[in-house]
Tab-separated table of C-alpha atoms and ligand atoms in Angstrom:
chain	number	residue	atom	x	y	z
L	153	UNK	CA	-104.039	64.585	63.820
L	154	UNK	CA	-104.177	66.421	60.624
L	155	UNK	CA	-103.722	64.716	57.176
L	156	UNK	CA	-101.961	67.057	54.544
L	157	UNK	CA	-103.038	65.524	51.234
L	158	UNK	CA	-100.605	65.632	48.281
L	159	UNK	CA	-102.719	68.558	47.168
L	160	UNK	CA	-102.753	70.804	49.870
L	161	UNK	CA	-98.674	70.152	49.991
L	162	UNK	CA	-98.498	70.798	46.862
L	163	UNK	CA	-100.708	74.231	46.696
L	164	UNK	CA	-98.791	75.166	49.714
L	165	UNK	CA	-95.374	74.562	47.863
L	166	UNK	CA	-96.676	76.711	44.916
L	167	UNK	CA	-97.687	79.679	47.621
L	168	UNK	CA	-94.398	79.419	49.456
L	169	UNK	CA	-92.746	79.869	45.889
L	170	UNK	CA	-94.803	82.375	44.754
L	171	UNK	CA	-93.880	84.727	48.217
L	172	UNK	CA	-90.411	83.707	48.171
L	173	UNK	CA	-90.318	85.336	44.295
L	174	UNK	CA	-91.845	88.018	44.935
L	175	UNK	CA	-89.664	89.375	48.248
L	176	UNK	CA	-86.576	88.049	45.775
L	177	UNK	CA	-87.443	90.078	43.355
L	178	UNK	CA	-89.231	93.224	44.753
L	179	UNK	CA	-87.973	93.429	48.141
L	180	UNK	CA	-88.017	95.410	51.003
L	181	UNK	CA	-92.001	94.642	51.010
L	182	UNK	CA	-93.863	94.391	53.963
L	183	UNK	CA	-95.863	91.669	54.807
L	184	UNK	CA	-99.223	93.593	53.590
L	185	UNK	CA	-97.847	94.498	50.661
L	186	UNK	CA	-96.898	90.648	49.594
L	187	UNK	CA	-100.080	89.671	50.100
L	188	UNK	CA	-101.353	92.546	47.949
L	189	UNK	CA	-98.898	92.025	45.458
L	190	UNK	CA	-99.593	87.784	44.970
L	191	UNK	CA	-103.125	87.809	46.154
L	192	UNK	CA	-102.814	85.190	49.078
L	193	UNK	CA	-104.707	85.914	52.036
L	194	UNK	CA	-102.967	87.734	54.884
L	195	UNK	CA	-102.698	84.592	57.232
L	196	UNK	CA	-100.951	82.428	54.823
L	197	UNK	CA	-98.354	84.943	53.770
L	198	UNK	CA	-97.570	85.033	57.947
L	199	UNK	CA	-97.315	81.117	57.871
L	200	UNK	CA	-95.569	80.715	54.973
L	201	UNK	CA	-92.772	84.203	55.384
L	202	UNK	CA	-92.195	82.330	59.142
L	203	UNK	CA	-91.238	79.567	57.472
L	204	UNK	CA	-88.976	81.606	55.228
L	205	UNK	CA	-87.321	83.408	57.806
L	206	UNK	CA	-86.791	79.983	59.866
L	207	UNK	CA	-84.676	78.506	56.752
L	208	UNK	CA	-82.944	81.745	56.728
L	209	UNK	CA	-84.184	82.592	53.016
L	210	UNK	CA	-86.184	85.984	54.146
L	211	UNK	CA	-85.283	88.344	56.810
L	212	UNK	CA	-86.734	91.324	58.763
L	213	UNK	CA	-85.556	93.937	59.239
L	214	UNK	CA	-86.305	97.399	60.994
L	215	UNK	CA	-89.559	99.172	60.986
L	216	UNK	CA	-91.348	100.559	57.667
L	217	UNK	CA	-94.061	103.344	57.017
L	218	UNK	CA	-96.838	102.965	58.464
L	219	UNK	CA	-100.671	103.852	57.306
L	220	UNK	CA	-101.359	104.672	61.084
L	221	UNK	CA	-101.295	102.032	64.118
L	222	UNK	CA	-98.092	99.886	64.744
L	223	UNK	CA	-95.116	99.967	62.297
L	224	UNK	CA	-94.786	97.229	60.291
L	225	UNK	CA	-91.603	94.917	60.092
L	226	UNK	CA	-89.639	95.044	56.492
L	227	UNK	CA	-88.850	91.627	54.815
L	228	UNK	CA	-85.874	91.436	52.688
L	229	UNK	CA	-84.644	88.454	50.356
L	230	UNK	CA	-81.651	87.199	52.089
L	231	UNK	CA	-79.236	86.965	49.204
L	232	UNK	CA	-76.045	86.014	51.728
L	233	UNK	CA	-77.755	82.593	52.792
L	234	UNK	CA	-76.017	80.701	50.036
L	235	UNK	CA	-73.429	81.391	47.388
L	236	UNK	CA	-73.321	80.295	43.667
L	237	UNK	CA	-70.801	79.485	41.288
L	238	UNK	CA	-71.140	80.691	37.280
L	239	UNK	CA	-69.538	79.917	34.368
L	240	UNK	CA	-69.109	80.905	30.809
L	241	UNK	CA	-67.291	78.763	28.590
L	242	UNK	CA	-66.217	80.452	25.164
L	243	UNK	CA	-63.925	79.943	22.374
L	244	UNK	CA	-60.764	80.956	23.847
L	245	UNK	CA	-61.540	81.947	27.624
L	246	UNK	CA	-63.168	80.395	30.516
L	247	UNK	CA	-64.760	82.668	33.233
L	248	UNK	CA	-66.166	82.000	36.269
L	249	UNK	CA	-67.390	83.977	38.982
L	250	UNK	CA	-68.826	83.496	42.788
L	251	UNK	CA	-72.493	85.052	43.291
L	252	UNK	CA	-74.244	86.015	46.050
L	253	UNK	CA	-77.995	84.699	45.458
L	254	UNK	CA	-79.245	87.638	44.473
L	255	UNK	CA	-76.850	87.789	41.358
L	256	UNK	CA	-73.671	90.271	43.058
L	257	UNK	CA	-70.404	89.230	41.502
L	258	UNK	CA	-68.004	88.106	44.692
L	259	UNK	CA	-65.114	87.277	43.117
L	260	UNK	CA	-64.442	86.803	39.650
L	261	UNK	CA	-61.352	83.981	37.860
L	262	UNK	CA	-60.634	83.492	34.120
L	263	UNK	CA	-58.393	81.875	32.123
L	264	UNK	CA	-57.906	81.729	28.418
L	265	UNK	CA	-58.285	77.901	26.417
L	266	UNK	CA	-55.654	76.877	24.310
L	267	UNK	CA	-57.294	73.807	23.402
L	268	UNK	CA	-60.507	71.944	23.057
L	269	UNK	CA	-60.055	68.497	24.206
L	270	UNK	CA	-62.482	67.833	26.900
L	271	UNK	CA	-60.094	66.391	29.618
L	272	UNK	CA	-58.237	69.736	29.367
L	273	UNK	CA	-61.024	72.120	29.161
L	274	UNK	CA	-62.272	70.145	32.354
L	275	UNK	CA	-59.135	70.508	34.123
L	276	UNK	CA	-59.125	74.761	33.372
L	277	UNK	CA	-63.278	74.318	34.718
L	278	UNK	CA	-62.284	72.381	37.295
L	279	UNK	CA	-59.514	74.737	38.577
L	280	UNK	CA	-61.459	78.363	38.510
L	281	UNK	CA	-64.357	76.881	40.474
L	282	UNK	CA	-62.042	74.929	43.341
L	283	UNK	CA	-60.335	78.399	43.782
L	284	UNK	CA	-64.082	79.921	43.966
L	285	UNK	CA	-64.938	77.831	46.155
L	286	UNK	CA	-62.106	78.207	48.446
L	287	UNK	CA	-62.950	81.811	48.616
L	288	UNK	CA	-66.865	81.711	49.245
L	289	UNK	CA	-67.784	83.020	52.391
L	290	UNK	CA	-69.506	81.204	55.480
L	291	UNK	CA	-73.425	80.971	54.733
L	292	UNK	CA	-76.618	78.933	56.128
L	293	UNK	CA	-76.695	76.938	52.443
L	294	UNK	CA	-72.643	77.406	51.333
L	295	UNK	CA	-72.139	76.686	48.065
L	296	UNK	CA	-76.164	75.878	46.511
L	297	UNK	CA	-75.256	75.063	42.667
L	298	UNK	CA	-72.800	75.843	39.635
L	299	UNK	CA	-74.282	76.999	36.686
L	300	UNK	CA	-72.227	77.031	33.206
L	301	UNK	CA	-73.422	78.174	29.906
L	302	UNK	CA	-71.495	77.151	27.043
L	303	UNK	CA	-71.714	77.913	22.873
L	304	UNK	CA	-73.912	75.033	21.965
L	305	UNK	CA	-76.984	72.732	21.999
L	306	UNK	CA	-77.714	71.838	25.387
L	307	UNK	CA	-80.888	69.135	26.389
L	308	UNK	CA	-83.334	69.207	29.165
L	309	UNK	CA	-80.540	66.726	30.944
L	310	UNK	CA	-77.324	69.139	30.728
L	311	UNK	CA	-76.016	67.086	27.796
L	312	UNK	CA	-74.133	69.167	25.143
L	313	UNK	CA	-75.569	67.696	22.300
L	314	UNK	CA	-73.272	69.984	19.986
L	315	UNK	CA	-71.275	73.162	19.747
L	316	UNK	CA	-69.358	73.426	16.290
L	317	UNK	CA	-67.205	76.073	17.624
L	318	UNK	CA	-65.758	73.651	20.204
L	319	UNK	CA	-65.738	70.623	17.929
L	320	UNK	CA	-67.777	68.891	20.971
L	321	UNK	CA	-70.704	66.487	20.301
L	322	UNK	CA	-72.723	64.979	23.157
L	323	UNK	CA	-70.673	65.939	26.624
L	324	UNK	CA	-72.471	65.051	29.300
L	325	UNK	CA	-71.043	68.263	31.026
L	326	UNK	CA	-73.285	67.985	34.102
L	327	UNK	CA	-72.432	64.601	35.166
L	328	UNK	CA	-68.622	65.484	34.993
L	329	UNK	CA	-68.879	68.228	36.941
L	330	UNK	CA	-71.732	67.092	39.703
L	331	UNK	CA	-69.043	63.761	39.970
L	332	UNK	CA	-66.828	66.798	40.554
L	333	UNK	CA	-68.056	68.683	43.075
L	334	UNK	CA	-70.496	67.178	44.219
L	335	UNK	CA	-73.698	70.110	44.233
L	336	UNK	CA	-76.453	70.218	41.334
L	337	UNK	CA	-75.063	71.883	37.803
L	338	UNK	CA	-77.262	73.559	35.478
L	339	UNK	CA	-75.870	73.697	31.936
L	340	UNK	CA	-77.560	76.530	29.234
L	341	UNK	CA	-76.625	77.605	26.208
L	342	UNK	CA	-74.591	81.098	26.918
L	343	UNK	CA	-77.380	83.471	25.136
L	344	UNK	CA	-80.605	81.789	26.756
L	345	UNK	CA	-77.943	82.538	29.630
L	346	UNK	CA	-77.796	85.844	28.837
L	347	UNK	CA	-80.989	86.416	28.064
L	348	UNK	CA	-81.687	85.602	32.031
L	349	UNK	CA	-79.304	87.553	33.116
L	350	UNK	CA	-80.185	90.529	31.591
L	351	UNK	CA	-84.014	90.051	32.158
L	352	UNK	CA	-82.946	89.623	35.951
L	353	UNK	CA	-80.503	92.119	37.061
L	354	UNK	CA	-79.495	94.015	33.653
L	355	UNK	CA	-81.077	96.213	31.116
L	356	UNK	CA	-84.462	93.835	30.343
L	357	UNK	CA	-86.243	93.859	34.132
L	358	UNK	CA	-89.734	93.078	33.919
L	359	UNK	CA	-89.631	93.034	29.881
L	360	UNK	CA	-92.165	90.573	28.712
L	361	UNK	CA	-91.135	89.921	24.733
L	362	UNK	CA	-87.065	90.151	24.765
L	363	UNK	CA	-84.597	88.939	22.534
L	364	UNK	CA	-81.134	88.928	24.090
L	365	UNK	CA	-78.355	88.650	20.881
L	366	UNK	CA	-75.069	87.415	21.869
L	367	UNK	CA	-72.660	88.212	19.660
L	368	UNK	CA	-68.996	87.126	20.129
L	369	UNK	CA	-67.219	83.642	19.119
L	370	UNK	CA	-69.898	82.880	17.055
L	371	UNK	CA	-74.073	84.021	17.386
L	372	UNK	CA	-76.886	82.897	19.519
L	373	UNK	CA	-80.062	84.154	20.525
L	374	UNK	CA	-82.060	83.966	24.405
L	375	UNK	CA	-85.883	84.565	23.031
L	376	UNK	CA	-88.215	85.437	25.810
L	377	UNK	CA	-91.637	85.063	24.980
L	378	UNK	CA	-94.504	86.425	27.858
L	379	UNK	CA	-91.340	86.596	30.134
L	380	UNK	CA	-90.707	83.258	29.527
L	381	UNK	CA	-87.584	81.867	27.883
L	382	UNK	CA	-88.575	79.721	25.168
L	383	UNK	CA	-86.704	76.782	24.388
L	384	UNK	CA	-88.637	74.828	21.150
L	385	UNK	CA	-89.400	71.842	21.401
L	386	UNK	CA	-86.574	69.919	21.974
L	387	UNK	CA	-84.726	72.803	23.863
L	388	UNK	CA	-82.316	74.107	20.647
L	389	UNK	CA	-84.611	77.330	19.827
L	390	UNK	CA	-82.231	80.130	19.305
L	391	UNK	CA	-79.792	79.671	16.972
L	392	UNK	CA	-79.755	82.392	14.953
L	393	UNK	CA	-76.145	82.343	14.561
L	394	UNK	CA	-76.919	79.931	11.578
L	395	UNK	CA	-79.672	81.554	9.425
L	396	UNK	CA	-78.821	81.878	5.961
L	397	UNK	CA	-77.988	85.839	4.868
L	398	UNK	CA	-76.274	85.094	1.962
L	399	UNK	CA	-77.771	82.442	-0.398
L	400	UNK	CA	-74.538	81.414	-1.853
L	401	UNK	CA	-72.156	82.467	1.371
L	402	UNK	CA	-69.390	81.348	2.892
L	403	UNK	CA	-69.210	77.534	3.819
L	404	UNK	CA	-70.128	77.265	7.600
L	405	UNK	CA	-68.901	74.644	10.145
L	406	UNK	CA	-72.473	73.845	10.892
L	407	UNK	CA	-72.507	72.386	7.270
L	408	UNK	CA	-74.623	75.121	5.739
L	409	UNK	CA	-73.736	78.365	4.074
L	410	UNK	CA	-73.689	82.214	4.429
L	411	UNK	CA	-74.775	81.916	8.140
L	412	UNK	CA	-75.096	84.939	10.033
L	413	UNK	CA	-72.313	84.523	12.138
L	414	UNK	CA	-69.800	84.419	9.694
L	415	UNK	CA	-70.400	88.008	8.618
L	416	UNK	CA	-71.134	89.374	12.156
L	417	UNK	CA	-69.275	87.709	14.514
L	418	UNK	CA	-65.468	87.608	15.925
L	419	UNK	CA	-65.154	84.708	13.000
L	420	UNK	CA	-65.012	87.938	10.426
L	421	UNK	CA	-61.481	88.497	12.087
L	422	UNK	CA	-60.339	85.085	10.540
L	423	UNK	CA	-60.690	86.125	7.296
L	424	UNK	CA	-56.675	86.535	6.356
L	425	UNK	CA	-57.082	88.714	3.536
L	426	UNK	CA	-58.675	91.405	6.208
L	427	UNK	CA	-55.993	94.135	6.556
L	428	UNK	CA	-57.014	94.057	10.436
L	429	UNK	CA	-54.147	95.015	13.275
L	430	UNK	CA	-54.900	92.622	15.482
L	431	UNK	CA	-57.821	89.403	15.874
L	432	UNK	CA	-59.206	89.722	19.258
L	433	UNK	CA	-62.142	92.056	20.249
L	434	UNK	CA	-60.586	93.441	23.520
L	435	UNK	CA	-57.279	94.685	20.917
L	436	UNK	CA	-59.468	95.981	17.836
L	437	UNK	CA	-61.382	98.045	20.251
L	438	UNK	CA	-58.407	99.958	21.706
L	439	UNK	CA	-57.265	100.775	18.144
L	440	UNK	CA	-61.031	101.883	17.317
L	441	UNK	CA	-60.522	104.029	20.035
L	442	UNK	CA	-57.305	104.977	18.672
L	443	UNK	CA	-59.186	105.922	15.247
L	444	UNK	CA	-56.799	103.153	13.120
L	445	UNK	CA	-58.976	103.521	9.877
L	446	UNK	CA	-59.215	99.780	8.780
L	447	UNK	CA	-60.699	98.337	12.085
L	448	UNK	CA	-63.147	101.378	11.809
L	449	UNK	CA	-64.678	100.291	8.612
L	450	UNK	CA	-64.602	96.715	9.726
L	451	UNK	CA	-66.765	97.206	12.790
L	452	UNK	CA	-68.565	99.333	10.734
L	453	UNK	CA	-69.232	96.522	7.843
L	454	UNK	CA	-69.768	93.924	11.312
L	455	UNK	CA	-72.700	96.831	12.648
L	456	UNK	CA	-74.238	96.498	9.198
L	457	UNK	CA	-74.624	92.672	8.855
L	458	UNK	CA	-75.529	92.416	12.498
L	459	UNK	CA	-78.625	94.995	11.189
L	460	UNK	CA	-79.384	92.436	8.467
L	461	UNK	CA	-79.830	89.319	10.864
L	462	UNK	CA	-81.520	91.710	13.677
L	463	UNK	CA	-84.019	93.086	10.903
L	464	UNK	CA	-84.669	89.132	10.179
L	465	UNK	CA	-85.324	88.425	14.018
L	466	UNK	CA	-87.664	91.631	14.483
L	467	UNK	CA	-90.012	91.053	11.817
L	468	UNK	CA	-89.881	87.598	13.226
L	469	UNK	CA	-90.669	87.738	16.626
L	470	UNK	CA	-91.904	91.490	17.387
L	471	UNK	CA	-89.834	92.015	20.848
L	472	UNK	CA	-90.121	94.787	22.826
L	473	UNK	CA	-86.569	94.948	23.723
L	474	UNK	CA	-83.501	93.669	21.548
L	475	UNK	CA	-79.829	93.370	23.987
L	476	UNK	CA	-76.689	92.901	21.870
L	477	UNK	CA	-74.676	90.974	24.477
L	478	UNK	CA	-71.475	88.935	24.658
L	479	UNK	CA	-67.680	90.150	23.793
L	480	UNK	CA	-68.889	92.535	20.864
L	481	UNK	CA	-70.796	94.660	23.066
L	482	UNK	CA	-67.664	95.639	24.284
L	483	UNK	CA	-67.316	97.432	20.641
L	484	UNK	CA	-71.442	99.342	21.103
L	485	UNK	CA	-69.877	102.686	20.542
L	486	UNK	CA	-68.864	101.699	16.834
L	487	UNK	CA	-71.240	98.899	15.916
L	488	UNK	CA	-74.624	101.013	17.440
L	489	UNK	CA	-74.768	103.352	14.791
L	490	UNK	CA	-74.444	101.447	11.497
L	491	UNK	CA	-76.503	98.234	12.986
L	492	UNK	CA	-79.603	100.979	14.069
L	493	UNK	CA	-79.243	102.657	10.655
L	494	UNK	CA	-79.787	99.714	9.106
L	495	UNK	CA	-82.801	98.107	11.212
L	496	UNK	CA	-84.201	101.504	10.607
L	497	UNK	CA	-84.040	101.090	7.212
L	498	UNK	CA	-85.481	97.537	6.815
L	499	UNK	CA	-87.405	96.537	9.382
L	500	UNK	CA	-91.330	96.989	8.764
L	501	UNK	CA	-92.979	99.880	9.641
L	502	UNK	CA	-95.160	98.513	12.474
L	503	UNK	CA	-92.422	96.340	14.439
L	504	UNK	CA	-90.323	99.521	14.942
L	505	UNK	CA	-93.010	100.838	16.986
L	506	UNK	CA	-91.918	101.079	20.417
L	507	UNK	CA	-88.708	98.764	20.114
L	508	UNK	CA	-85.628	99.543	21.597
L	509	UNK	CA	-82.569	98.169	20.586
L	510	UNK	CA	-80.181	98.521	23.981
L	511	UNK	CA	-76.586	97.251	24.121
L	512	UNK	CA	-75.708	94.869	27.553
L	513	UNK	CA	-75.837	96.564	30.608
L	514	UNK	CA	-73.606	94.203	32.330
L	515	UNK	CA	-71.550	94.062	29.601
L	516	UNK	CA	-69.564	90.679	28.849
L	517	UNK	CA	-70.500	89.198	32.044
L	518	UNK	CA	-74.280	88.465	30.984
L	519	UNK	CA	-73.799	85.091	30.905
L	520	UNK	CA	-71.453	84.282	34.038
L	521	UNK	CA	-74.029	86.416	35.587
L	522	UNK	CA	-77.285	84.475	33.918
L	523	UNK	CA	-75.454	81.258	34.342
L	524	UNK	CA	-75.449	81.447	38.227
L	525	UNK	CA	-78.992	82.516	37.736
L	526	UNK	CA	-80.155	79.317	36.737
L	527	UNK	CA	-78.309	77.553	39.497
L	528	UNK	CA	-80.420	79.923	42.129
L	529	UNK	CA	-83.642	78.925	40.471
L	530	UNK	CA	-82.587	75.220	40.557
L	531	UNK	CA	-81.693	75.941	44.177
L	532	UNK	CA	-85.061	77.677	45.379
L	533	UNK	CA	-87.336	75.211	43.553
L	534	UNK	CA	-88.223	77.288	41.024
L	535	UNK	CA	-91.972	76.365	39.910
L	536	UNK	CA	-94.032	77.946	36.898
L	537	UNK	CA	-96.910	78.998	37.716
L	538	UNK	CA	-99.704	81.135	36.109
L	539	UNK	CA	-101.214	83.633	38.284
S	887	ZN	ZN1	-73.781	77.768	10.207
């Protein structure tokens, strides 16, 4: 009889993860190539992809090229053995949509919020993701995890510890929903949300040094350090949304002043005195479109200050990539130019150097998208490892 020691288990855990992450994210691979590609010796990629293929997790599939002799088999992430629910909580609309594992929007719900009390925004939740869930289709693992990001401070146990733009302080959003439904929840702030999202599936793929800026009911920032997403040390890293750019600004709900968000967000349209047509993103663009002169110069003015507090986080954190994401990214084709122009203008010479500055690729749905994301990773065991 052969004793497997808690080590051996668990170096054979970490090598199971390791190939399943690497046919996930780079597949069709044969099996030479994954062994190439992680470094594990030829034999315990076999082993280990058999095991895969027996939960249903990897597949094969037809022949591939070969370099001469017998043709090897293909293995492909298998994306339909399980289905995933995300979320995005804002201000004044709830979205949710049903993933395949592999991040491919199924179906999509939304509905807009009319209030903030708890036991009502749980009712909206709990209605999207019961009619998800009613749609998913058959699969080995059916529904594996919902995963919700929401506009606030959210600890290591899924505790919303605060979001001012909700008025909520200390939900303990996962237990309500896992007494729900009954399958594990993940709860993120919506931009470290984002910031997975698009370093998954949207513009960022394989970026090491990212900041993800999501700018909509209010801002937050998804930093990704060495392709990491870094948290601080408590887990509330990334609220930019609330660094000071004027000294004597506006009072904030937060309890400080001049706050970035106030000047760069969808809170500008609050401002009554603003000779605006209408106060919702989705409206101002279509009369930016329409050339109506005053929303012009306001998205304009918006562009500017959402330069200022980008200049602040480049010289900060020297990404390689910056992704404005979240409803305002909606409006790229009138806040690009004027936000560039004025990063150009003030950021230091050296940081500009190779940095890109991309709008979302998958638009508004980053964080439905990223939110799912994190209920996959829950679902395949995700474990950190350093190669
Ligand atoms: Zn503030």
């Amino acid at each position: 009889m052969v004793r497997v020691t808690g080590d051996q288990a668990l170096v054979k855990k970490i090598n199971k993860s390791i190939i399943l992450h690497t046919i996930r994210k780079y597949s069709p691979l044969s099996r030479a190539k994954v062994s190439e590609m992680t470094g594990l010796n030829k034999a315990t990629v076999s082993n280990l992809v058999a095991e895969l293929c027996a939960q249903e997790l990897v597949t094969e599939a037809g022949p591939g090229e070969s370099s001469g002799g017998r043709k090897p088999l293909i293995l492909h992430f298998n994306a339909m053995a399980g289905s995933v629910i995300g979320v995005e909580l804002r201000v004044k609309q709830l979205t949710a949509v049903l993933c395949d594992l592999g991040g491919r929007i199924l179906q999509e719900q939304e509905c807009s919020l009319e209030s903030h009390q708890l036991p009502y925004v749980l009712e909206a939740m709990t209605k999207l993701i019961s009619a998800l869930i009613a749609a998913a289709p058959a699969t080995p693992y059916g529904i594996v995890g919902i995963g919700v990001g929401v506009p606030g401070m959210v600890d290591e146990h899924g505790v919303v510890l605060f979001a001012p733009n909700l008025g909520w302080e200390t939900v303990d959003l996962r237990a309500l929903l896992e007494a729900e439904f009954a399958v594990p929840v993940t709860i993120d702030n919506e931009a470290n949300a984002g910031a997975l999202g698009e370093l998954n599936f949207g513009a960022a793929r394989d970026v090491r040094h990212l900041l993800y800026v999501s700018a909509g009911s209010g801002i937050g920032s998804g930093i990704i350090i060495e392709g990491e997403l870094y948290k601080g040390a408590r887990g509330y890293a990334g609220e930019t949304g609330h660094m000071s750019i004027e000294a004597e600004g506006k009072p904030c709900s937060c309890g400080s002043q001049g706050c970035w968000e106030l000047y760069a967000s969808e809170k500008t349209y609050d401002t009554p005195a603003l000779p605006l047509p209408a106060r919702t993103t989705p409206e101002l663009v279509a009369h930016a479109a329409a050339g109506e002169p005053n929303t012009l110069s306001h998205f304009n003015t918006m562009g500017e200050y959402l330069g200022i507090g980008v200049t602040n986080l480049i010289n900060s954190f020297n990404p390689q990539l910056i992704v404005i994401g979240g409803a305002l990214s909606e409006a790229e084709a009138w806040l690009g130019e004027p936000l560039r122009s004025v990063v150009a203008k003030r950021t230091l010479p050296y940081h500009k150097q190779e940095l890109e500055i991309t709008f979302s690729k998958l638009g508004s749905r980053g964080t439905v998208i990223g939110a799912g994301f994190s209920a996959v990773m829950h679902f395949l065991g995700h474990i950190r490892v350093t190669l």
